[in-house]
Amino acid sequence: MLLRRTLSTLLIAVSVQVASPAVWAGSDIDVPGLLMKMADGFRMLDYHGQLMYEQNSKMHSVEIVHLVRDGKEYERVLTLDGSQSEIIREGKPVDCYQPGELILRDNLPQGLIRNIGSLEDFYTFTVGEEDVRIAGRKAHVLKIEPKDDYRFGYELAIDKESGLLLHSQMMSETGQVMEQFKFVSLQLGDIDEKALQPVTKNFKKIPQGDCMDAEHMSASSHDTPWQMDLPQGYAFCIYENPKGVSPNAMVYSDGLSTFTVFVNRGEEVSDSHREGSTLMYSRSINVQNEIYTVTVVGEIPEATAHKVASSLRYK
Amino acid sequence: MNDKTMNENTGQWLSAALDDELGDLSEFEIHQLLKACEEPDTLDTFERYALASSVLSGDVVNPGSSLLVGVRTGIEAEPDMAMTGSTGGERPQWLRPLGRVAVAASVAVAVVFGANMLDTSTPDEVRPTSPVLAQQNGGGIDTTTSADNLNVVRRAVPENGVTYVSDGAAAGNYTAAANETSMTLSARQLQQVRQQRMRRYLMYHLEHASLNNNSGMLPFARVSNLETETATGH
């Protein structure tokens, strides 16, 4: 099947601007700076650790390795419980930014920022007064509460020294913990490259994603023929015709929450359920006398998926 | 229709069938594939694809095109075949209009899988020579079926297959044995197709979430059994 990648974007501006030094709710800590430090931590640091993932009282553990060599990222993820499965991503330039990363950095063209708003328009950020200790390291606590029904909240513990995210809890509309990641052991720096070697035969390599370089800096438009009503704050990231996945796939993010929309021709069974914290929402709709099935996948409330899927139309 | 003029999509769908990638197709596409299989030339092409595929893998092939046509005939003849879940409960009203398409699609999957599985064997084995589900008879479906053909179908059904039951009206149109066999196959395959597709959607989403939500590879921790069957490991 033909693979046609057509990435273009609304976003765009790769020169890394210095974020506003605004101080957000309840602390003298620069929250945008803290968020950027967190994002940079994942992309720029060498780390090797084991983390626990918990959802609905079910828990499993994962090993994660990340190294930067010659300006490129190399990553490996391995499940530690049950059957071994492994994912490798390698060669992503460390200065290669994805749209969601630019949103977090408030690094979008001015016109677009006015359209989608900034993170503080959709979330309230509160820094905890007391530090916590995770995997033997001191961390800031950052509480992120949504201001509408189209995204979930988070409670994060961010390493004071490195900025790496050590603990993340996703909160439901009622304040319940839906899922959490938590490092239980972590080595920062001085990582042996052997740690990147896959330990399984059938590891999977995943694509690194296209960078938002000057070529893609067109505020004009993207190639998707589809248009949807997005909740404010979400921006279009990627449009693809991925092999073996769907004729059309579109990714949207507000910088913290990400969802993907798949569009298939034809009528299929409607459904809405969660795989862990990830919503899988499908419904068929009539677009100019053609029936399509829209599937929205993401860590988002059902209201978001419903709004997006029910508004599918041609441009 | 011939190789040169055959619809490009049909060629891709046939290729997917031979590569065991029917899970990549939507139900609509499977339905279209099934429809295309009514064309003799399409089946000829399918046979050539299958032959080439099997020769490359060291097998001998006989796709048994009449099987495809026969099941198609059987499905089309059925006026309103909706399924219920394995619990036997009624399907929600909003699902019912989809039932017939779902059944047709799932049978298409089953049959193409079945043809693929069954006919890459030695030429001396029993071949299907007539439809498994034959012609419409008095408003129902005559499931007069040769034992050989029924056996062929049954060989494609894992013993632990999920059993779905049809609506009461439709159930009466089948002889018990044929109905049970074909519906079990259909439901299981349909479920597999959907599950595979959703799994691919999930993995695709996680790949892009890991690039766009500023938390590195953490999103992959969400799946305890990371999908690696499409591995490119070396």
XYZ file of C-alpha atoms in Angstrom:
549
model
C 0.000 0.000 0.000
C 1.285 3.386 -0.851
C 2.737 5.466 1.847
C 2.205 9.116 1.406
C 3.455 11.404 4.051
C 2.255 14.872 3.706
C 3.317 16.753 6.700
C 2.709 20.395 6.797
C 1.457 22.463 9.589
C -0.122 25.535 10.847
C 2.448 25.799 13.491
C 5.612 26.843 13.027
C 8.643 28.762 13.965
C 11.570 26.870 14.962
C 13.795 29.492 16.351
C 13.556 28.864 20.035
C 12.177 31.919 21.663
C 12.694 32.654 25.281
C 9.440 31.962 27.033
C 7.672 34.617 28.951
C 9.161 34.883 32.428
C 5.671 35.124 33.849
C 5.216 33.766 37.304
C 2.120 31.609 37.544
C -0.171 30.865 40.388
C 1.097 30.622 43.873
C 4.840 30.417 43.500
C 7.877 32.362 42.550
C 8.856 29.545 40.238
C 8.749 30.346 36.561
C 6.191 27.765 35.396
C 6.739 28.129 31.639
C 10.420 27.770 32.305
C 9.762 24.685 34.394
C 7.664 23.120 31.638
C 10.328 23.826 29.044
C 12.971 22.402 31.326
C 10.839 19.272 31.600
C 10.461 18.988 27.830
C 14.157 19.621 27.298
C 14.991 17.030 29.926
C 13.355 14.282 27.917
C 15.102 15.277 24.711
C 18.545 16.381 25.885
C 19.488 14.315 28.912
C 21.117 10.923 29.082
C 19.065 8.771 31.413
C 18.393 5.133 32.141
C 15.690 4.053 34.538
C 12.824 1.832 35.448
C 9.383 3.238 35.853
C 6.085 1.964 37.101
C 2.872 2.516 35.219
C -0.416 2.169 37.070
C -3.919 2.366 35.727
C -7.110 1.087 37.346
C -5.075 -0.587 40.087
C -3.160 -2.536 37.455
C 0.536 -2.004 37.457
C 3.428 -2.917 35.220
C 7.014 -1.822 34.899
C 9.044 -0.549 32.002
C 12.709 0.140 31.347
C 13.587 3.282 29.451
C 16.930 4.462 28.063
C 17.648 7.777 26.373
C 20.992 8.972 25.080
C 22.107 11.872 22.922
C 25.076 11.256 20.663
C 26.340 13.594 17.973
C 23.260 15.733 18.309
C 20.828 12.856 17.823
C 18.518 11.065 20.222
C 18.575 7.315 20.766
C 15.831 5.689 22.833
C 14.767 2.235 23.906
C 11.700 1.091 25.849
C 11.319 -2.443 27.173
C 8.454 -4.004 29.078
C 9.695 -5.732 32.203
C 6.563 -7.707 33.066
C 5.037 -10.547 31.101
C 6.250 -11.189 27.594
C 9.130 -8.983 26.523
C 8.416 -6.359 23.939
C 10.623 -3.526 22.943
C 10.562 -0.275 21.003
C 13.532 1.588 19.572
C 13.682 5.104 18.217
C 16.979 6.423 16.963
C 18.450 9.287 15.040
C 16.033 12.076 15.872
C 18.001 15.342 15.850
C 17.918 16.875 19.290
C 16.980 20.215 17.766
C 14.099 18.674 15.828
C 10.858 20.023 17.193
C 7.376 18.629 16.842
C 4.292 20.820 16.848
C 3.247 19.821 20.334
C 6.632 20.820 21.629
C 6.332 24.218 20.014
C 2.954 24.724 21.616
C 4.374 24.083 25.053
C 7.114 26.555 24.300
C 4.621 29.184 23.280
C 6.669 29.306 20.145
C 4.015 29.647 17.511
C 3.450 32.429 15.040
C 1.650 35.298 16.676
C -1.467 34.889 14.576
C -1.817 31.274 15.509
C -1.346 31.968 19.174
C -4.296 34.285 19.005
C -6.307 31.512 17.393
C -5.527 28.691 19.727
C -4.543 30.584 22.831
C -1.750 29.786 25.215
C -1.585 27.012 27.751
C -2.547 29.312 30.611
C -5.809 30.059 28.796
C -6.858 26.430 29.229
C -5.090 25.240 32.354
C -4.431 26.601 35.816
C -0.900 25.886 37.011
C -0.052 25.674 40.681
C 3.368 24.868 42.050
C 3.338 22.899 45.279
C 4.795 24.598 48.316
C 6.761 21.537 49.318
C 9.109 19.426 47.310
C 8.684 15.679 47.036
C 11.224 12.894 46.733
C 10.911 10.472 43.825
C 13.435 7.773 42.903
C 15.803 9.304 45.393
C 15.638 12.770 43.864
C 14.029 16.034 44.966
C 11.276 17.300 42.736
C 8.943 20.259 42.305
C 5.246 19.470 42.284
C 3.196 21.107 39.548
C -0.563 20.803 39.593
C -2.261 21.415 36.240
C -6.036 21.827 36.225
C -8.106 22.208 33.066
C -10.404 25.185 32.723
C -12.872 23.364 30.482
C -14.213 19.863 29.838
C -12.013 19.124 26.844
C -8.833 18.000 28.584
C -7.681 16.227 31.703
C -5.616 17.586 34.561
C -2.183 16.452 35.694
C -0.075 16.434 38.780
C 3.604 16.330 37.931
C 6.793 15.899 39.922
C 9.695 17.484 38.044
C 13.295 16.873 39.067
C 14.647 20.075 40.618
C 18.117 19.588 39.275
C 17.591 18.235 35.760
C 13.980 19.049 34.951
C 13.192 15.442 34.066
C 9.614 14.406 34.749
C 9.800 11.852 37.543
C 6.143 11.301 38.329
C 3.014 12.066 36.311
C -0.569 11.556 37.377
C -3.469 12.116 35.014
C -6.579 13.279 36.843
C -10.175 12.683 35.791
C -12.893 15.321 35.810
C -13.729 14.240 39.354
C -10.168 14.456 40.572
C -9.492 10.740 40.550
C -6.115 9.466 39.396
C -6.702 7.819 36.021
C -3.131 6.723 35.471
C 0.333 7.408 36.719
C 3.924 7.016 35.604
C 6.583 7.023 38.267
C 10.302 6.419 38.074
C 11.405 3.976 40.735
C 15.066 4.073 39.764
C 16.942 6.528 37.628
C 20.498 7.099 36.510
C 21.233 10.488 35.017
C 24.309 10.896 32.841
C 27.236 8.535 32.361
C 25.072 5.960 30.594
C 26.816 3.119 28.810
C 25.786 2.988 25.152
C 25.349 -0.742 25.529
C 22.131 0.072 27.335
C 20.670 0.971 23.948
C 21.187 -2.496 22.559
C 17.871 -4.281 22.083
C 17.421 -7.372 24.180
C 14.664 -8.893 22.061
C 14.792 -10.180 18.507
C 11.518 -8.676 17.449
C 11.954 -5.137 18.634
C 10.079 -2.492 16.754
C 11.638 0.634 15.325
C 9.364 3.609 15.259
C 9.689 6.691 13.087
C 11.334 9.780 14.485
C 8.855 12.223 13.030
C 9.474 15.127 10.720
C 11.072 18.253 12.064
C 9.346 21.585 11.948
C 12.035 23.267 9.916
C 11.808 26.204 7.587
C 10.408 24.055 4.812
C 7.378 23.311 6.885
C 6.927 26.783 8.205
C 3.994 27.572 6.137
C 1.252 29.191 8.041
C -0.874 28.437 5.058
C -2.312 25.110 5.327
C -1.955 21.457 5.436
C -2.981 18.844 2.956
C -5.767 17.196 4.831
C -9.081 17.434 3.049
C -10.855 17.329 6.397
C -12.020 19.988 8.743
C -13.301 19.565 12.293
C -14.398 21.755 15.166
C -11.563 21.587 17.636
C -11.902 22.577 21.256
C -9.908 25.744 21.792
C -6.278 25.211 22.561
C -5.728 22.223 20.325
C -3.665 22.749 17.201
C -3.221 20.651 14.123
C 0.094 18.800 14.119
C 0.331 16.134 11.445
C -1.603 14.711 8.550
C -0.574 11.373 7.111
C -1.673 8.431 5.044
C 0.162 5.856 7.109
C 0.636 2.357 5.747
C -1.386 -0.230 7.516
C -3.157 2.210 9.765
C -5.749 4.262 8.020
C -6.305 6.205 4.850
C -6.232 9.452 6.804
C -4.684 10.160 10.193
C -4.487 13.587 11.797
C -2.779 14.433 15.064
C -3.745 17.333 17.333
C -2.182 18.572 20.550
C -2.524 21.360 23.068
C 1.022 20.775 24.272
C 0.000 18.461 27.097
C -2.819 16.366 25.645
C -2.637 14.743 22.241
C -5.251 12.949 20.187
C -5.306 11.347 16.768
C -8.221 11.292 14.338
C -8.550 8.455 11.813
C -11.007 8.663 8.942
C -12.098 5.579 7.022
C -14.552 5.414 4.167
C -17.574 3.294 4.935
C -19.853 2.562 7.830
C -18.657 0.635 10.846
C -19.807 -0.137 14.330
C -19.934 2.843 16.690
C -18.058 2.390 19.923
C -16.493 4.250 22.816
C -14.194 2.622 25.320
C -10.865 3.146 26.975
C -7.654 1.183 26.602
C -6.158 2.201 29.911
C -6.461 5.968 29.934
C -6.634 6.168 26.153
C -10.068 6.762 24.700
C -11.003 4.833 21.539
C -14.072 6.569 20.117
C -15.650 5.628 16.777
C -18.754 6.814 14.996
C -19.975 6.913 11.430
C -21.167 10.138 9.874
C -22.517 11.260 6.547
C -20.365 13.772 4.722
C -21.962 14.986 1.508
C -23.741 11.681 0.998
C -20.674 9.574 1.678
C -20.483 7.559 4.864
C -17.228 7.772 6.806
C -16.182 6.327 10.111
C -14.226 8.655 12.376
C -12.120 7.162 15.153
C -10.596 9.465 17.755
C -7.810 8.038 19.903
C -6.286 9.970 22.774
C -5.975 10.677 26.457
C -8.895 13.045 26.373
C -12.430 13.259 27.749
C -15.170 11.793 25.619
C -16.610 15.278 25.110
C -13.527 16.206 23.099
C -13.773 13.143 20.875
C -17.484 13.657 20.346
C -17.046 17.295 19.389
C -14.311 16.474 16.913
C -15.866 13.392 15.341
C -19.349 14.814 14.966
C -18.091 17.893 13.153
C -16.084 16.149 10.423
C -16.581 17.802 7.049
C -14.723 18.576 3.883
C -12.784 21.806 3.759
C -11.056 -6.677 -16.255
C -7.459 -7.845 -16.537
C -4.164 -7.168 -14.841
C -3.713 -3.906 -16.646
C -7.113 -2.537 -16.146
C -7.999 -3.988 -12.801
C -8.869 -1.422 -10.250
C -5.789 -0.482 -8.331
C -7.576 -0.776 -5.049
C -8.746 -4.267 -5.814
C -5.188 -5.275 -6.582
C -4.031 -3.859 -3.276
C -6.838 -5.594 -1.409
C -6.046 -8.923 -3.022
C -2.431 -8.416 -2.163
C -3.431 -7.661 1.417
C -5.481 -10.851 1.501
C -2.523 -12.904 0.378
C -0.211 -11.173 2.819
C -2.571 -11.828 5.729
C -3.019 -8.076 6.053
C -6.774 -7.949 5.808
C -6.772 -6.315 9.190
C -5.448 -3.233 7.420
C -8.635 -2.924 5.402
C -11.812 -1.291 6.558
C -15.049 -3.202 6.463
C -16.060 -1.072 3.526
C -12.958 -2.121 1.628
C -13.490 -5.761 2.511
C -17.031 -5.459 1.254
C -15.750 -3.941 -1.985
C -13.200 -6.703 -2.286
C -15.896 -9.271 -1.862
C -17.926 -7.551 -4.543
C -14.941 -7.455 -6.864
C -14.478 -11.169 -6.346
C -17.651 -11.721 -8.335
C -15.682 -10.747 -11.397
C -14.116 -13.847 -12.950
C -11.043 -11.943 -13.978
C -10.554 -10.720 -10.455
C -10.535 -14.265 -9.248
C -8.149 -15.191 -12.014
C -5.882 -12.441 -10.851
C -6.274 -13.590 -7.284
C -5.317 -17.082 -8.334
C -2.230 -15.818 -10.118
C -1.245 -13.737 -7.115
C -1.843 -16.693 -4.851
C 0.083 -19.000 -7.141
C 3.032 -16.623 -7.272
C 2.917 -16.182 -3.528
C 2.736 -19.876 -2.868
C 5.443 -20.789 -5.350
C 7.704 -18.313 -3.619
C 6.918 -19.968 -0.315
C 7.244 -23.460 -1.727
C 3.568 -24.351 -1.660
C 1.134 -25.405 -4.365
C -2.046 -23.426 -4.663
C -5.614 -23.751 -5.807
C -7.614 -20.810 -4.524
C -11.006 -22.384 -5.070
C -12.742 -19.330 -6.460
C -16.153 -20.935 -6.343
C -15.929 -20.820 -2.595
C -15.677 -17.049 -2.666
C -18.572 -16.677 -5.048
C -20.670 -19.123 -3.128
C -20.347 -17.404 0.182
C -21.016 -14.090 -1.448
C -24.198 -15.524 -2.903
C -25.225 -16.826 0.457
C -24.686 -13.523 2.192
C -26.521 -11.532 -0.443
C -29.447 -13.899 -0.265
C -29.875 -13.368 3.435
C -32.306 -10.494 3.919
C -31.502 -9.256 7.409
C -28.762 -11.088 9.148
C -27.838 -9.302 12.319
C -25.747 -10.817 15.032
C -25.887 -10.623 18.765
C -22.945 -10.763 21.076
C -21.655 -13.927 22.587
C -23.763 -13.281 25.645
C -26.810 -13.719 23.467
C -28.224 -10.303 24.325
C -29.987 -8.061 21.833
C -27.807 -5.715 19.864
C -28.515 -2.060 20.519
C -30.887 -0.566 17.976
C -28.203 1.749 16.640
C -26.003 -1.166 15.728
C -28.555 -3.066 13.711
C -28.204 -1.283 10.399
C -24.559 -2.227 10.459
C -25.118 -5.864 11.126
C -25.487 -7.032 7.556
C -22.425 -5.184 6.336
C -20.521 -6.484 9.298
C -21.476 -10.052 8.549
C -20.651 -9.731 4.876
C -17.322 -8.178 5.647
C -16.453 -10.728 8.236
C -17.398 -13.592 5.983
C -15.258 -12.059 3.280
C -12.362 -12.006 5.671
C -13.058 -15.528 6.716
C -13.366 -16.829 3.194
C -10.316 -15.118 1.843
C -8.344 -16.193 4.865
C -9.817 -19.605 4.449
C -8.952 -19.840 0.768
C -5.491 -18.685 1.574
C -5.074 -21.194 4.340
C -6.774 -24.135 2.795
C -5.590 -24.150 -0.736
C -1.895 -23.919 -0.300
C -1.734 -27.638 0.112
C -0.995 -30.597 -2.074
C -3.055 -30.979 -5.264
C -4.201 -34.394 -4.168
C -6.258 -33.074 -1.299
C -9.989 -32.533 -1.542
C -10.959 -29.350 -3.352
C -14.147 -27.373 -2.947
C -16.102 -27.649 -6.161
C -19.342 -26.015 -5.161
C -20.398 -23.179 -2.877
C -20.491 -23.793 0.838
C -23.570 -21.671 1.143
C -25.542 -22.317 -1.990
C -28.563 -20.724 -3.615
C -31.498 -19.011 -2.031
C -34.379 -21.367 -1.508
C -37.867 -20.214 -0.592
C -36.794 -17.035 1.149
C -34.035 -18.649 3.138
C -30.706 -20.111 2.352
C -30.334 -23.701 1.346
C -27.308 -24.882 3.157
C -27.193 -28.132 1.255
C -23.528 -28.594 1.494
C -21.239 -31.373 0.569
C -19.358 -32.869 3.434
C -16.100 -32.095 1.729
C -16.879 -28.428 1.467
C -18.068 -28.143 5.030
C -14.922 -29.835 6.177
C -12.901 -27.364 4.221
C -14.570 -24.516 6.039
C -14.279 -26.167 9.397
C -10.567 -26.584 8.929
C -10.294 -22.812 8.919
C -12.068 -22.449 12.255
C -9.953 -22.654 15.371
C -11.565 -24.862 17.930
C -11.541 -22.109 20.487
C -13.320 -19.664 18.194
C -15.810 -17.279 19.745
C -19.371 -18.358 19.077
C -21.906 -15.720 18.117
C -25.567 -16.497 17.598
C -27.697 -14.972 14.924
C -31.030 -13.272 15.414
C -33.882 -15.723 15.675
C -35.334 -15.014 12.232
C -32.040 -15.483 10.514
C -31.130 -18.541 12.500
C -34.045 -20.429 11.107
C -32.717 -20.084 7.631
C -29.737 -22.275 8.175
C -29.230 -25.852 8.961
C -27.699 -26.063 12.358
C -24.293 -27.352 11.419
C -23.597 -24.961 8.585
C -25.003 -22.010 10.471
C -22.927 -22.644 13.521
C -19.780 -23.114 11.518
C -20.126 -20.088 9.316
C -21.308 -17.715 12.025
C -18.593 -18.746 14.413
C -16.034 -18.030 11.743
C -17.576 -14.710 10.859
C -17.787 -13.307 14.342
C -14.326 -14.308 15.324
C -12.760 -12.906 12.203
C -14.728 -9.706 12.441
C -13.620 -9.248 15.997
C -10.031 -9.878 15.021
C -10.144 -7.362 12.207
C -11.499 -4.695 14.515
C -9.065 -5.465 17.280
C -6.106 -5.410 14.924
C -7.192 -2.118 13.462
C -7.714 -0.525 16.873
C -4.355 -1.822 18.016
C -2.708 -0.176 15.032
C -4.564 3.043 15.734
C -3.399 2.949 19.331
C 0.231 2.352 18.411
C 0.143 5.048 15.771
C -1.314 7.463 18.296
C 1.288 6.583 20.923
C 4.092 7.149 18.448
C 2.877 10.655 17.769
C 1.865 11.380 21.343
C 5.417 10.567 22.358
C 6.606 13.197 19.902
C 4.086 15.868 20.749
C 3.239 15.843 24.431
C 6.640 16.610 25.841
C 7.026 13.436 27.856
C 9.468 11.512 25.715
C 8.789 7.813 25.382
C 6.641 7.661 28.511
C 3.404 7.188 26.517
C 4.634 3.747 25.492
C 4.418 2.653 29.099
C 0.654 2.730 28.567
C 0.728 -0.564 26.731
C 1.966 -3.442 28.796
C 2.488 -5.583 25.734
C 4.013 -3.331 23.114
C 3.070 -4.429 19.643
C 6.149 -5.722 17.945
C 4.890 -8.117 15.309
C 5.752 -5.580 12.633
C 9.238 -5.418 13.986
C 12.113 -4.318 11.857
C 14.632 -5.800 14.178
C 17.790 -7.228 12.802
